[in-house]
Amino acid sequence: MVSPAIALAFLPFIVTLLIRYRHYLVLLYRAVLVAWLRDRLTGISREQRAFQYLLTHAIPGDPHHILQTFDQWCYHCEHLSCVGPDKGRIVERVLLERAPLWVLELGTYCGYGTVLLAQGLPPGARLYTIEGDPRHAAVAEKVIRLAGFSEQTVSTGRKPSSAPETGEEMGGVQVELIVGPSEEVIPHLREKHGLMKANFVFMDHWKRCYLRDLQLLESHQLLAEGATILADNVLFPGAPHFLQYAKTCGKYHCKVHRASLEYFHAIPDGIAELRYTGTR
């Protein structure tokens, strides 16, 4: 048994920790505990609940309003690990500067990042987005269509059908949603999906996979010279090995855009921007 005197001695330390890390505790509560409880009470996932909210409140065919409605859900209802509006503006700015035509997204999740990318691409651009979880991909497919973009869904190991003819009213940007683990999809992007070289890559999947997948893109020569790679959440939850490699391998110019975690302004985060200079 711990004596009351010893317990009281640790009380200031515990209170200090609670105050210092209160924002992380709120994140844990909203992102894990609340979601777990509501999943069991409703029988559907929070991603599906978010899509139901979009159907009720968002304007179909309006990508900007789709994203705004997503943000309202995440601020006021439940937390989703989307890039969010603050870091989203960084992505939009870099897209505007680069105007890429061949874009690869790793980690579709609910489709927030996909819609964000697609609305900022020039006419005729092609966006390939990879999602490993079929349940998330099913939600993302509906979100992409709701936003008004041309879209086709392809499972790993199956060649895509001919490009759909819809989506011209959104500037002709076509989105291909590929369902499968990124480490299995990336080696076959050229022969199965027609991606010769990407000139823009957005990473927002498992952080531990960032370095592995970047090296896969290199080894399969899928990065165009001068390609831009944006990687979200490199400070929280963090991708230290990815950052270390990007800064020291000699293949990239690397900088980190400081920001805050999506929907939690008090938690520091950042997006890494890499410019591919080619092999040494």
Short mmCIF file of C-alpha atoms in Angstrom, two decimals:
data_model
loop_
_atom_site.label_atom_id
_atom_site.label_comp_id
_atom_site.label_asym_id
_atom_site.label_seq_id
_atom_site.Cartn_x
_atom_site.Cartn_y
_atom_site.Cartn_z
CA MET A 1 0.00 0.00 0.00
CA VAL A 2 1.23 3.49 -0.86
CA SER A 3 1.10 5.79 2.10
CA PRO A 4 -0.99 9.00 1.85
CA ALA A 5 2.17 11.07 2.33
CA ILE A 6 3.86 9.51 -0.70
CA ALA A 7 0.68 9.88 -2.77
CA LEU A 8 0.42 13.56 -1.86
CA ALA A 9 4.07 14.08 -2.75
CA PHE A 10 3.38 12.86 -6.32
CA LEU A 11 0.15 14.83 -6.68
CA PRO A 12 1.74 18.10 -7.95
CA PHE A 13 3.74 16.12 -10.51
CA ILE A 14 0.62 14.33 -11.76
CA VAL A 15 -1.35 17.58 -11.94
CA THR A 16 1.49 19.19 -13.90
CA LEU A 17 1.49 16.31 -16.40
CA LEU A 18 -2.27 16.51 -16.82
CA ILE A 19 -2.12 20.24 -17.49
CA ARG A 20 0.84 19.98 -19.86
CA TYR A 21 -0.57 17.12 -21.90
CA ARG A 22 -4.26 17.93 -21.61
CA HIS A 23 -4.62 18.48 -25.35
CA TYR A 24 -3.23 15.02 -26.07
CA LEU A 25 -5.64 13.52 -23.53
CA VAL A 26 -8.53 15.28 -25.27
CA LEU A 27 -7.29 13.89 -28.59
CA LEU A 28 -7.16 10.39 -27.11
CA TYR A 29 -10.67 10.81 -25.75
CA ARG A 30 -12.18 12.12 -29.01
CA ALA A 31 -10.23 10.04 -31.52
CA VAL A 32 -10.23 6.71 -29.70
CA LEU A 33 -12.66 6.41 -26.81
CA VAL A 34 -15.61 8.30 -28.29
CA ALA A 35 -15.21 6.57 -31.66
CA TRP A 36 -14.98 3.13 -30.04
CA LEU A 37 -18.12 3.74 -27.99
CA ARG A 38 -20.17 5.13 -30.89
CA ASP A 39 -19.07 2.33 -33.20
CA ARG A 40 -20.61 -0.15 -30.79
CA LEU A 41 -23.72 1.86 -30.07
CA THR A 42 -24.55 2.59 -33.72
CA GLY A 43 -23.17 -0.52 -35.40
CA ILE A 44 -21.46 1.55 -38.10
CA SER A 45 -18.01 3.06 -38.33
CA ARG A 46 -17.24 6.74 -37.74
CA GLU A 47 -16.17 7.01 -41.37
CA GLN A 48 -19.64 5.92 -42.45
CA ARG A 49 -21.19 8.30 -39.93
CA ALA A 50 -19.16 11.12 -41.42
CA PHE A 51 -20.40 10.26 -44.91
CA GLN A 52 -24.00 10.26 -43.69
CA TYR A 53 -23.35 13.75 -42.30
CA LEU A 54 -22.01 14.81 -45.72
CA LEU A 55 -25.10 13.48 -47.46
CA THR A 56 -27.29 15.54 -45.15
CA HIS A 57 -25.32 18.80 -45.07
CA ALA A 58 -22.97 19.05 -48.07
CA ILE A 59 -23.75 20.38 -51.55
CA PRO A 60 -23.19 17.60 -54.12
CA GLY A 61 -20.73 18.52 -56.85
CA ASP A 62 -19.14 21.30 -54.77
CA PRO A 63 -15.69 20.06 -53.61
CA HIS A 64 -15.04 23.15 -51.47
CA HIS A 65 -18.31 22.70 -49.59
CA ILE A 66 -17.64 18.96 -49.21
CA LEU A 67 -14.36 19.79 -47.44
CA GLN A 68 -15.98 22.48 -45.29
CA THR A 69 -18.66 20.01 -44.19
CA PHE A 70 -15.99 17.43 -43.37
CA ASP A 71 -14.28 20.06 -41.23
CA GLN A 72 -17.52 20.87 -39.40
CA TRP A 73 -17.97 17.19 -38.61
CA CYS A 74 -14.41 16.84 -37.31
CA TYR A 75 -14.55 19.99 -35.18
CA HIS A 76 -17.97 19.46 -33.67
CA CYS A 77 -18.85 15.76 -33.91
CA GLU A 78 -16.03 13.21 -34.15
CA HIS A 79 -12.34 13.32 -34.98
CA LEU A 80 -11.06 12.01 -38.31
CA SER A 81 -7.40 11.90 -39.31
CA CYS A 82 -7.76 14.03 -42.43
CA VAL A 83 -5.22 16.67 -43.43
CA GLY A 84 -7.66 19.38 -42.30
CA PRO A 85 -8.09 23.01 -43.38
CA ASP A 86 -4.87 24.53 -41.97
CA LYS A 87 -2.44 22.07 -43.51
CA GLY A 88 -4.79 21.79 -46.46
CA ARG A 89 -3.94 25.37 -47.39
CA ILE A 90 -0.26 24.37 -47.54
CA VAL A 91 -1.14 21.54 -49.92
CA GLU A 92 -3.26 23.87 -52.06
CA ARG A 93 -0.47 26.44 -52.28
CA VAL A 94 2.14 23.89 -53.37
CA LEU A 95 -0.29 22.40 -55.90
CA LEU A 96 -0.90 25.84 -57.39
CA GLU A 97 2.85 26.42 -57.69
CA ARG A 98 3.60 23.04 -59.29
CA ALA A 99 0.43 22.42 -61.39
CA PRO A 100 1.21 18.68 -61.70
CA LEU A 101 -0.55 16.41 -64.19
CA TRP A 102 0.43 13.02 -62.70
CA VAL A 103 -0.37 12.80 -59.00
CA LEU A 104 -0.12 9.93 -56.54
CA GLU A 105 -1.78 9.88 -53.12
CA LEU A 106 -0.84 7.26 -50.54
CA GLY A 107 -3.64 6.88 -47.99
CA THR A 108 -7.08 7.76 -49.37
CA TYR A 109 -8.85 7.16 -46.05
CA CYS A 110 -12.27 8.89 -46.36
CA GLY A 111 -11.41 10.84 -49.50
CA TYR A 112 -10.79 14.23 -47.88
CA GLY A 113 -7.25 14.53 -49.24
CA THR A 114 -8.35 13.16 -52.60
CA VAL A 115 -10.99 15.86 -53.02
CA LEU A 116 -8.52 18.50 -51.79
CA LEU A 117 -5.97 17.41 -54.39
CA ALA A 118 -8.43 16.95 -57.24
CA GLN A 119 -9.99 20.40 -56.88
CA GLY A 120 -6.54 22.01 -57.12
CA LEU A 121 -5.31 20.14 -60.20
CA PRO A 122 -5.21 21.59 -63.73
CA PRO A 123 -7.50 20.25 -66.48
CA GLY A 124 -6.43 16.87 -67.80
CA ALA A 125 -4.64 15.84 -64.62
CA ARG A 126 -4.75 12.26 -63.42
CA LEU A 127 -4.86 11.40 -59.70
CA TYR A 128 -4.06 7.91 -58.46
CA THR A 129 -4.97 7.29 -54.84
CA ILE A 130 -4.14 4.10 -52.92
CA GLU A 131 -6.06 2.83 -49.90
CA GLY A 132 -5.24 -0.41 -48.11
CA ASP A 133 -8.47 -0.74 -46.12
CA PRO A 134 -11.45 -1.78 -48.30
CA ARG A 135 -13.93 -0.34 -45.77
CA HIS A 136 -12.32 3.09 -45.95
CA ALA A 137 -12.05 2.82 -49.74
CA ALA A 138 -15.80 2.17 -49.97
CA VAL A 139 -16.49 5.43 -48.12
CA ALA A 140 -13.88 7.34 -50.12
CA GLU A 141 -15.37 6.20 -53.42
CA LYS A 142 -18.74 7.67 -52.46
CA VAL A 143 -17.14 10.90 -51.23
CA ILE A 144 -15.21 11.33 -54.49
CA ARG A 145 -18.37 10.82 -56.52
CA LEU A 146 -20.32 13.16 -54.26
CA ALA A 147 -17.71 15.86 -54.92
CA GLY A 148 -18.33 15.46 -58.64
CA PHE A 149 -15.09 13.94 -59.88
CA SER A 150 -14.63 11.27 -62.48
CA GLU A 151 -13.67 8.13 -60.59
CA GLN A 152 -12.96 4.46 -61.07
CA THR A 153 -12.13 1.88 -58.43
CA VAL A 154 -9.58 -0.84 -59.04
CA SER A 155 -8.64 -3.72 -56.76
CA THR A 156 -5.04 -4.94 -56.56
CA GLY A 157 -4.20 -7.39 -59.31
CA ARG A 158 -6.91 -6.26 -61.76
CA LYS A 159 -6.31 -3.94 -64.69
CA PRO A 160 -8.51 -0.86 -64.81
CA SER A 161 -11.23 -0.51 -67.36
CA SER A 162 -11.01 2.30 -69.89
CA ALA A 163 -11.09 5.77 -68.37
CA PRO A 164 -14.63 6.96 -67.62
CA GLU A 165 -16.15 9.72 -69.70
CA THR A 166 -17.71 11.58 -66.79
CA GLY A 167 -16.26 14.45 -64.78
CA GLU A 168 -15.72 16.96 -67.56
CA GLU A 169 -17.64 19.60 -65.63
CA MET A 170 -15.00 19.38 -62.90
CA GLY A 171 -12.26 20.31 -65.36
CA GLY A 172 -11.56 16.80 -66.65
CA VAL A 173 -9.61 15.68 -63.56
CA GLN A 174 -9.85 11.90 -63.29
CA VAL A 175 -9.39 9.96 -60.07
CA GLU A 176 -8.41 6.31 -59.89
CA LEU A 177 -8.93 4.71 -56.49
CA ILE A 178 -6.73 1.62 -56.12
CA VAL A 179 -7.60 -0.72 -53.26
CA GLY A 180 -4.67 -2.65 -51.85
CA PRO A 181 -1.56 -2.38 -49.66
CA SER A 182 0.76 0.35 -50.91
CA GLU A 183 3.80 -1.95 -50.89
CA GLU A 184 1.97 -4.28 -53.29
CA VAL A 185 0.46 -1.59 -55.51
CA ILE A 186 3.47 0.68 -56.02
CA PRO A 187 5.64 -1.86 -57.93
CA HIS A 188 2.82 -2.34 -60.47
CA LEU A 189 1.68 1.26 -60.97
CA ARG A 190 3.36 1.52 -64.36
CA GLU A 191 2.25 -1.69 -66.07
CA LYS A 192 -1.18 -2.10 -64.44
CA HIS A 193 -2.32 1.49 -64.02
CA GLY A 194 -0.36 3.50 -66.57
CA LEU A 195 1.50 5.80 -64.19
CA MET A 196 4.87 6.34 -65.84
CA LYS A 197 6.30 8.94 -63.46
CA ALA A 198 4.56 11.00 -60.79
CA ASN A 199 5.42 14.67 -60.53
CA PHE A 200 3.50 15.10 -57.26
CA VAL A 201 3.07 12.66 -54.36
CA PHE A 202 0.99 13.19 -51.23
CA MET A 203 1.66 10.83 -48.32
CA ASP A 204 -0.94 10.55 -45.60
CA HIS A 205 -1.08 6.85 -44.72
CA TRP A 206 0.74 4.92 -41.98
CA LYS A 207 3.73 7.02 -40.93
CA ARG A 208 5.92 3.96 -40.47
CA CYS A 209 5.42 3.25 -44.18
CA TYR A 210 6.59 6.65 -45.44
CA LEU A 211 10.27 5.72 -45.83
CA ARG A 212 9.59 2.26 -47.25
CA ASP A 213 7.17 3.60 -49.86
CA LEU A 214 9.40 6.53 -50.82
CA GLN A 215 12.23 4.09 -51.48
CA LEU A 216 9.85 1.88 -53.47
CA LEU A 217 8.95 4.84 -55.66
CA GLU A 218 12.66 5.49 -56.18
CA SER A 219 13.58 1.89 -56.95
CA HIS A 220 10.77 1.55 -59.51
CA GLN A 221 11.69 4.91 -61.08
CA LEU A 222 8.23 6.37 -60.51
CA LEU A 223 9.40 9.86 -59.53
CA ALA A 224 9.88 12.44 -62.25
CA GLU A 225 12.90 14.70 -61.92
CA GLY A 226 11.81 17.71 -59.88
CA ALA A 227 8.83 15.83 -58.44
CA THR A 228 7.33 17.21 -55.23
CA ILE A 229 6.53 14.93 -52.30
CA LEU A 230 4.37 16.21 -49.46
CA ALA A 231 4.17 14.10 -46.30
CA ASP A 232 1.65 14.89 -43.57
CA ASN A 233 2.05 14.36 -39.81
CA VAL A 234 5.85 14.21 -39.88
CA LEU A 235 6.06 15.84 -36.44
CA PHE A 236 3.01 14.25 -34.79
CA PRO A 237 2.67 11.32 -34.59
CA GLY A 238 5.91 11.72 -36.50
CA ALA A 239 8.07 10.04 -39.16
CA PRO A 240 11.66 10.58 -37.92
CA HIS A 241 13.35 7.92 -40.11
CA PHE A 242 11.64 9.30 -43.20
CA LEU A 243 12.79 12.84 -42.39
CA GLN A 244 16.32 11.71 -41.63
CA TYR A 245 16.56 9.89 -44.94
CA ALA A 246 15.10 12.80 -46.92
CA LYS A 247 17.59 15.23 -45.38
CA THR A 248 20.72 13.07 -45.71
CA CYS A 249 20.36 10.82 -48.79
CA GLY A 250 21.27 13.59 -51.23
CA LYS A 251 18.27 13.03 -53.49
CA TYR A 252 15.97 15.73 -52.13
CA HIS A 253 15.73 19.33 -51.10
CA CYS A 254 13.69 19.07 -47.90
CA LYS A 255 11.86 21.55 -45.71
CA VAL A 256 9.14 21.23 -43.09
CA HIS A 257 6.11 23.50 -43.01
CA ARG A 258 5.23 24.01 -39.35
CA ALA A 259 1.54 23.80 -38.55
CA SER A 260 -0.81 22.22 -36.01
CA LEU A 261 -2.44 18.83 -35.88
CA GLU A 262 -5.68 18.62 -37.81
CA TYR A 263 -8.54 20.00 -35.69
CA PHE A 264 -6.26 20.47 -32.64
CA HIS A 265 -4.53 23.85 -32.85
CA ALA A 266 -2.62 23.32 -29.58
CA ILE A 267 -0.75 20.21 -30.85
CA PRO A 268 2.25 21.04 -33.08
CA ASP A 269 2.61 19.19 -36.38
CA GLY A 270 4.01 19.77 -39.83
CA ILE A 271 4.10 18.79 -43.49
CA ALA A 272 7.40 17.85 -45.10
CA GLU A 273 7.99 19.13 -48.62
CA LEU A 274 10.59 17.22 -50.64
CA ARG A 275 11.85 18.20 -54.10
CA TYR A 276 13.32 15.22 -55.95
CA THR A 277 16.63 16.01 -57.59
CA GLY A 278 17.32 12.51 -58.88
CA THR A 279 19.86 9.90 -57.88
CA ARG A 280 23.29 10.96 -56.86
#
